[in-house]
Every structure is written in C-alpha cells, then in structure tokens.
Amino acid sequence: MVQMIEELHHIQYSVYRDERWVYNVRNDRMIVSKQPLENYLGEMDDSANPLYDFYHSPYKRGTFTNFHLLRMIVNSSKIDFFHKLVLFLINRYSMLVMLALSILYLLRFSEQLQYSVEQFSLSQFSVGELGMIYLTAVGIVLPLHEYAHFSVYYKYLKPPKVTFGFSIRYFSMPVFFIKVPFYRLLSDKKKNELILAGIKCQVAIWFFLSVLHMVNPSHFVSGLLIVNLGLIVTNLLPFLKLDGYWYLSNFLKVDDYMIYFKNMFSSKATFRIDILILGILNYILIALSIWSFTHNIITLFT
C-alpha cells in the first residue's frame, strides 16, 4: 500500500496514526505533532500563523559534522523513469543473478593476485588515474547508490519533490545525499528494503564493471572495480551513519542508535549496554576518520 505524501506551498505532510508529520522542503525542517495542522497550511505569509516561523526560517546547511556543500530540489516526476529502472535492477531475482555472476568473475579476477599483489593496490595508479577513479566514484557510483535509496522511498511514499546534493561528513567523507524525511513512517521490513537498496545498486554496478572488465580489461576499470568493492564493504559497517548503521538501528528497534546513546545520559532513554558499546565505538571511529584525514593533508604538504 502506498502512503501518499501531500504537498502545499513546499510543505510536505502526512497523517500517520494520530500524528501529523510536516516537512518544509525549502529549509529542511520537520515537525511532528498530535494536533491537527492541516488548517494552517494555507496562508503561510500571515505572521499569526503558528507555522509562520517554521515556513519562513532560513535553510541551514546541515550540521557541523555533516555540512551540505550543494543542494537541489526537483519534481520527482522528472526522474520517474530512473526510479523504475533502479527498482528493476535491485529486485531479488536480478540481484541473485548479478551477484552470482559477479562473484564467479571475481574469482577469475583475483587469480591475478598470485602474480602481482601490487596490481590490486591503488598505489600503482598515477595521480591522474586516481583522480578519475575518485571523480567517477563520487560523481557517479555514490549518487547511484543514494538514488537507489530514494527509489524505494518513492515506491512507497510518492513525494512530489526530491532534495539531493553533496555534503562533507566528519570533515573527511564526501557524501552524495538524497533526503528521505518520512522514512520513519515505513514498516521495519520496508525500512530494511530502503537501507539495503544502495548496496544492492552497487552490486549491480559491480556486475556491469565486471562485464566491462571482461570485454576491455583496462587499468581504469580495474581500479574502479576495486574501489566499488571497497565501498560495498565500507557501507556495510554499522558506524559513521553508513547503511550498516541504519540497518543495525532498525534491528535494535531504535530510529538512530547514536541519538538513543546520547539520550541515555540525559535520562531520556532507558540504559542499554549494547547501545553504550556501539556509541563508544562509533565515536572512536569518527575520531580516527578525522585524524586520518588530517594526517593525510599534513603529509601531502610536507
């Protein structure tokens, strides 16, 4: 069943159980209320309207640790064809076929390790090749990964507009993002489907890169194949707000385990040892990520 997201004056809203979920597309603000808000969505320029500040407050570029560099808002209908194509690629049967064939080719691909371990190290690539691999990963692979998330989101909620762009997370991670503000309205099963969609899309990319490498085993394609596999493994990690992070949060029956972690110290949430351990590990990895980025920058200029 599709739960439609309505929109009026760039305000998206939905009624879920006894709550009103209202999202301002222009300034990326969300409010949830048990009070009826539909009557306030009409005249938004009236300063007496309780939603006046919510509607007119300026857009903030994310947070200090997740800063938005670029943001665009487009009508979802303009990219309707692409989400159908992505859904076809990541369906269960397509995935099984592409994953099986990709693993079979990987066995052949990895046989070369017996002859040259250096061939699979990124240190073998020139600065220009690394730049092209990096730009392709950030400009094509990651956007497709994120768009796969939105495809599942659009499948169930049909939002009239989509917001996407690039951000820097933890001062070191370039990230393409697509907003899915009504994600929490989905059932646990649908949430998992949305979370895993990005990794499934990268499995499809892995398959197409394998075919391309089999036809034309170029240096560039080899490097991109290695980077894509690395990104798949990285995104499975249950930390740093990667896909594995959200999958684990859903498994633990919380919206966001780091928010729950912080709430435990202000007595807003019941103490849980599993989330305490995960929260500490997550902070350690954030610190290591920032340290590694800083170290690499210093090394580059010394």
Coordinates of C-alpha atoms in Angstrom, one line a residue:
M1 CA 0.0 0.0 0.0
V2 CA 1.4 3.4 -1.0
Q3 CA 1.1 6.1 1.7
M4 CA 1.0 9.3 -0.3
I5 CA 2.9 12.4 0.8
E6 CA 0.8 15.5 0.1
E7 CA 2.4 18.9 -0.6
L8 CA 1.2 22.5 -0.4
H9 CA 3.5 25.6 -0.7
H10 CA 6.6 23.5 -0.5
I11 CA 5.3 21.8 2.7
Q12 CA 5.0 18.0 2.6
Y13 CA 2.8 16.4 5.1
S14 CA 1.3 13.1 6.1
V15 CA -1.1 11.8 8.7
Y16 CA 0.2 8.6 10.4
R17 CA -1.8 7.1 13.1
D18 CA -2.6 10.0 15.4
E19 CA 0.3 12.2 14.4
R20 CA 0.8 14.9 11.7
W21 CA 4.2 14.8 10.0
V22 CA 5.1 18.1 8.4
Y23 CA 8.3 18.7 6.4
N24 CA 9.4 22.0 4.9
V25 CA 11.3 21.2 1.6
R26 CA 12.9 24.6 1.3
N27 CA 14.6 24.8 4.7
D28 CA 14.8 21.1 5.6
R29 CA 12.8 21.3 8.8
M30 CA 10.5 18.6 10.1
I31 CA 7.9 18.8 12.9
V32 CA 5.7 16.0 14.3
S33 CA 2.5 16.9 16.1
K34 CA -0.5 15.2 17.5
Q35 CA -2.5 18.4 16.9
P36 CA -4.3 18.9 13.6
L37 CA -2.1 21.2 11.4
E38 CA -3.9 21.0 8.0
N39 CA -5.8 24.3 8.6
Y40 CA -2.5 26.2 9.0
L41 CA -1.0 25.1 5.6
G42 CA -3.0 27.7 3.6
E43 CA -1.9 31.3 4.3
M44 CA 1.7 30.9 5.2
D45 CA 2.6 34.7 5.0
D46 CA 0.3 35.5 7.9
S47 CA 2.6 36.2 10.9
A48 CA -0.2 35.0 13.2
N49 CA 0.0 31.5 11.7
P50 CA 1.6 29.1 14.2
L51 CA 3.7 27.6 11.3
Y52 CA 4.9 31.0 10.1
D53 CA 8.5 30.6 11.6
F54 CA 8.6 27.0 10.5
Y55 CA 7.8 28.1 7.0
H56 CA 10.0 31.2 6.7
S57 CA 13.0 30.3 8.8
P58 CA 16.2 30.1 6.7
Y59 CA 17.8 26.9 5.4
K60 CA 20.8 25.7 7.4
R61 CA 23.5 23.7 5.6
G62 CA 23.3 20.6 7.7
T63 CA 25.4 20.3 10.9
F64 CA 29.0 20.9 11.8
T65 CA 29.8 17.3 11.2
N66 CA 27.6 16.9 8.1
F67 CA 27.9 20.1 6.1
H68 CA 25.9 20.5 2.9
L69 CA 28.0 21.9 0.1
L70 CA 25.3 21.7 -2.7
R71 CA 21.6 21.2 -2.6
M72 CA 19.0 20.9 -5.4
I73 CA 15.2 20.4 -5.3
V74 CA 13.4 19.0 -8.3
N75 CA 10.0 17.5 -9.1
S76 CA 10.0 13.7 -8.5
S77 CA 8.0 13.2 -11.7
K78 CA 11.1 14.3 -13.8
I79 CA 13.1 11.3 -12.6
D80 CA 10.2 8.8 -12.5
F81 CA 11.7 6.6 -15.3
F82 CA 15.0 6.3 -13.4
H83 CA 13.5 5.0 -10.2
K84 CA 11.6 2.3 -12.1
L85 CA 14.8 1.2 -13.8
V86 CA 16.7 1.1 -10.5
L87 CA 13.9 -0.9 -8.8
F88 CA 14.2 -3.4 -11.7
L89 CA 17.9 -3.7 -11.2
I90 CA 17.7 -4.2 -7.5
N91 CA 14.8 -6.6 -7.3
R92 CA 15.5 -10.0 -5.7
Y93 CA 15.9 -12.1 -8.9
S94 CA 18.1 -9.6 -10.7
M95 CA 20.3 -9.3 -7.6
L96 CA 20.8 -13.1 -7.3
V97 CA 21.8 -13.4 -10.9
M98 CA 24.1 -10.4 -10.9
L99 CA 25.7 -11.3 -7.6
A100 CA 26.4 -14.9 -8.6
L101 CA 27.9 -13.9 -11.9
S102 CA 30.0 -11.1 -10.3
I103 CA 31.4 -13.5 -7.7
L104 CA 32.3 -16.0 -10.4
Y105 CA 34.1 -13.3 -12.3
L106 CA 35.8 -12.1 -9.1
L107 CA 37.4 -15.5 -8.7
R108 CA 38.9 -15.2 -12.1
F109 CA 39.8 -11.5 -11.5
S110 CA 41.5 -12.4 -8.1
E111 CA 43.7 -15.1 -9.7
Q112 CA 46.0 -12.4 -10.8
L113 CA 46.9 -11.8 -7.1
Q114 CA 49.1 -14.9 -7.4
Y115 CA 51.2 -13.0 -9.9
S116 CA 51.1 -9.4 -8.7
V117 CA 49.7 -8.2 -5.4
E118 CA 50.7 -4.6 -6.4
Q119 CA 48.3 -4.8 -9.3
F120 CA 45.4 -4.6 -6.8
S121 CA 46.9 -1.7 -4.8
L122 CA 45.8 1.9 -5.6
S123 CA 49.4 2.9 -5.2
Q124 CA 50.1 1.6 -8.7
F125 CA 47.8 4.2 -10.3
S126 CA 49.1 7.6 -11.4
V127 CA 47.7 10.8 -9.9
G128 CA 45.6 11.4 -13.0
E129 CA 44.1 7.9 -12.8
L130 CA 43.4 8.2 -9.1
G131 CA 41.7 11.5 -9.8
M132 CA 39.5 9.9 -12.5
I133 CA 38.6 7.0 -10.3
Y134 CA 37.8 9.3 -7.4
L135 CA 35.6 11.6 -9.5
T136 CA 33.8 8.6 -11.0
A137 CA 33.2 7.1 -7.5
V138 CA 32.0 10.4 -6.0
G139 CA 30.2 11.7 -9.1
I140 CA 28.5 8.5 -10.4
V141 CA 28.8 5.5 -8.1
L142 CA 27.8 7.3 -4.8
P143 CA 24.9 9.2 -6.4
L144 CA 23.5 6.0 -7.9
H145 CA 23.9 4.3 -4.5
E146 CA 21.8 7.1 -2.9
Y147 CA 19.3 7.3 -5.7
A148 CA 18.6 3.6 -5.1
H149 CA 17.5 4.5 -1.5
F150 CA 15.2 7.2 -2.9
S151 CA 13.7 4.7 -5.4
V152 CA 12.4 2.5 -2.6
Y153 CA 11.3 5.6 -0.7
Y154 CA 9.4 6.9 -3.8
K155 CA 7.9 3.5 -4.4
Y156 CA 6.1 3.6 -1.0
L157 CA 5.5 7.3 -0.3
K158 CA 5.5 9.1 -3.7
P159 CA 6.8 12.5 -2.5
P160 CA 6.1 15.3 -5.1
K161 CA 9.6 16.7 -4.8
V162 CA 13.1 15.3 -4.1
T163 CA 16.0 17.1 -2.4
F164 CA 19.6 15.9 -3.2
G165 CA 23.1 17.2 -3.2
F166 CA 26.7 16.8 -1.8
S167 CA 27.9 17.2 1.7
I168 CA 31.1 16.7 3.8
R169 CA 30.7 14.3 6.7
Y170 CA 33.1 14.3 9.7
F171 CA 35.3 16.8 7.8
S172 CA 36.7 14.0 5.7
M173 CA 34.0 12.0 3.9
P174 CA 32.5 13.4 0.6
V175 CA 28.9 12.2 0.5
F176 CA 26.1 12.5 -2.0
F177 CA 22.7 12.7 -0.2
I178 CA 19.0 12.4 -1.1
K179 CA 16.5 13.4 1.6
V180 CA 14.0 10.8 2.8
P181 CA 12.3 12.7 5.7
F182 CA 9.3 10.4 6.1
Y183 CA 11.5 7.3 6.3
R184 CA 10.2 6.6 9.8
L185 CA 6.7 6.1 8.6
L186 CA 7.7 2.9 6.9
S187 CA 7.4 -0.6 8.5
D188 CA 10.6 -2.3 9.6
K189 CA 10.6 -4.5 6.6
K190 CA 10.3 -1.5 4.2
K191 CA 13.0 0.3 6.1
N192 CA 15.4 -2.6 5.6
E193 CA 14.5 -2.7 1.9
L194 CA 15.3 1.1 1.6
I195 CA 18.5 0.7 3.6
L196 CA 19.8 -2.2 1.6
A197 CA 18.9 -0.6 -1.8
G198 CA 22.1 1.4 -2.0
I199 CA 24.3 -1.7 -1.5
K200 CA 22.2 -3.7 -4.0
C201 CA 22.7 -0.9 -6.5
Q202 CA 26.5 -1.2 -6.0
V203 CA 26.2 -4.9 -6.6
A204 CA 24.6 -4.1 -10.0
I205 CA 27.5 -1.6 -10.6
W206 CA 29.9 -4.4 -9.7
F207 CA 28.3 -6.7 -12.3
F208 CA 28.4 -4.1 -15.0
L209 CA 32.1 -3.3 -14.2
S210 CA 32.9 -7.0 -14.3
V211 CA 31.3 -7.3 -17.8
L212 CA 33.2 -4.2 -18.9
H213 CA 36.5 -5.5 -17.5
M214 CA 35.9 -8.9 -19.2
V215 CA 35.4 -7.1 -22.6
N216 CA 38.0 -4.4 -22.1
P217 CA 40.3 -5.1 -19.0
S218 CA 41.7 -1.6 -18.7
H219 CA 43.7 -0.2 -15.8
F220 CA 40.9 2.3 -15.1
V221 CA 38.1 -0.3 -14.9
S222 CA 40.3 -2.5 -12.7
G223 CA 40.8 0.4 -10.3
L224 CA 37.1 1.4 -10.3
L225 CA 36.1 -2.2 -9.7
I226 CA 38.4 -2.4 -6.7
V227 CA 37.1 0.9 -5.3
N228 CA 33.4 -0.1 -5.8
L229 CA 34.0 -3.4 -3.9
G230 CA 35.7 -1.4 -1.1
L231 CA 32.7 0.9 -0.9
I232 CA 30.3 -2.0 -0.7
V233 CA 32.3 -3.4 2.3
T234 CA 32.6 0.1 3.9
N235 CA 28.8 0.7 3.6
L236 CA 28.1 -2.5 5.4
L237 CA 29.9 -1.1 8.5
P238 CA 27.4 -0.3 11.4
F239 CA 29.1 3.0 12.1
L240 CA 29.6 6.6 10.8
K241 CA 25.9 6.7 9.7
L242 CA 26.6 4.4 6.8
D243 CA 24.0 1.8 5.6
G244 CA 25.0 -0.7 8.1
Y245 CA 24.5 1.9 10.8
W246 CA 20.8 2.4 9.9
Y247 CA 20.3 -1.3 9.4
L248 CA 21.6 -2.0 12.9
S249 CA 19.5 0.8 14.4
N250 CA 16.4 -0.7 12.8
F251 CA 17.4 -4.2 14.1
L252 CA 17.8 -2.7 17.6
K253 CA 14.3 -1.2 17.3
V254 CA 15.5 2.4 17.6
D255 CA 15.4 5.2 15.0
D256 CA 19.0 6.2 15.4
Y257 CA 21.2 4.4 17.9
M258 CA 23.5 7.4 18.4
I259 CA 20.6 9.6 19.4
Y260 CA 19.5 6.9 21.8
F261 CA 23.1 6.8 23.1
K262 CA 23.1 10.5 23.8
N263 CA 19.6 10.3 25.4
M264 CA 20.7 7.7 27.9
F265 CA 23.0 10.3 29.5
S266 CA 20.1 12.8 29.9
S267 CA 17.8 10.1 31.3
K268 CA 15.5 10.4 28.2
A269 CA 16.1 6.8 27.3
T270 CA 16.5 3.5 29.2
F271 CA 20.1 2.4 29.7
R272 CA 21.2 -0.4 27.2
I273 CA 24.6 -1.9 27.3
D274 CA 24.6 -2.8 23.6
I275 CA 24.0 0.8 22.5
L276 CA 26.5 2.1 25.0
I277 CA 29.2 -0.1 23.4
L278 CA 28.2 0.8 19.9
G279 CA 28.1 4.5 20.7
I280 CA 31.6 4.5 22.2
L281 CA 32.9 2.5 19.2
N282 CA 31.2 5.0 16.8
Y283 CA 32.9 8.0 18.5
I284 CA 36.2 6.2 18.3
L285 CA 35.8 5.6 14.5
I286 CA 34.7 9.2 14.0
A287 CA 37.9 10.4 15.8
L288 CA 40.0 8.0 13.7
S289 CA 38.4 9.2 10.5
I290 CA 39.1 12.9 11.3
W291 CA 42.7 12.1 12.4
S292 CA 43.4 10.1 9.3
F293 CA 42.1 12.9 7.0
T294 CA 44.2 15.5 8.9
H295 CA 47.3 13.3 8.8
N296 CA 46.9 12.8 5.1
I297 CA 46.6 16.5 4.5
I298 CA 49.6 17.3 6.6
T299 CA 51.6 14.6 4.8
L300 CA 50.6 15.9 1.4
F301 CA 52.0 19.4 2.2
T302 CA 55.2 18.3 4.0

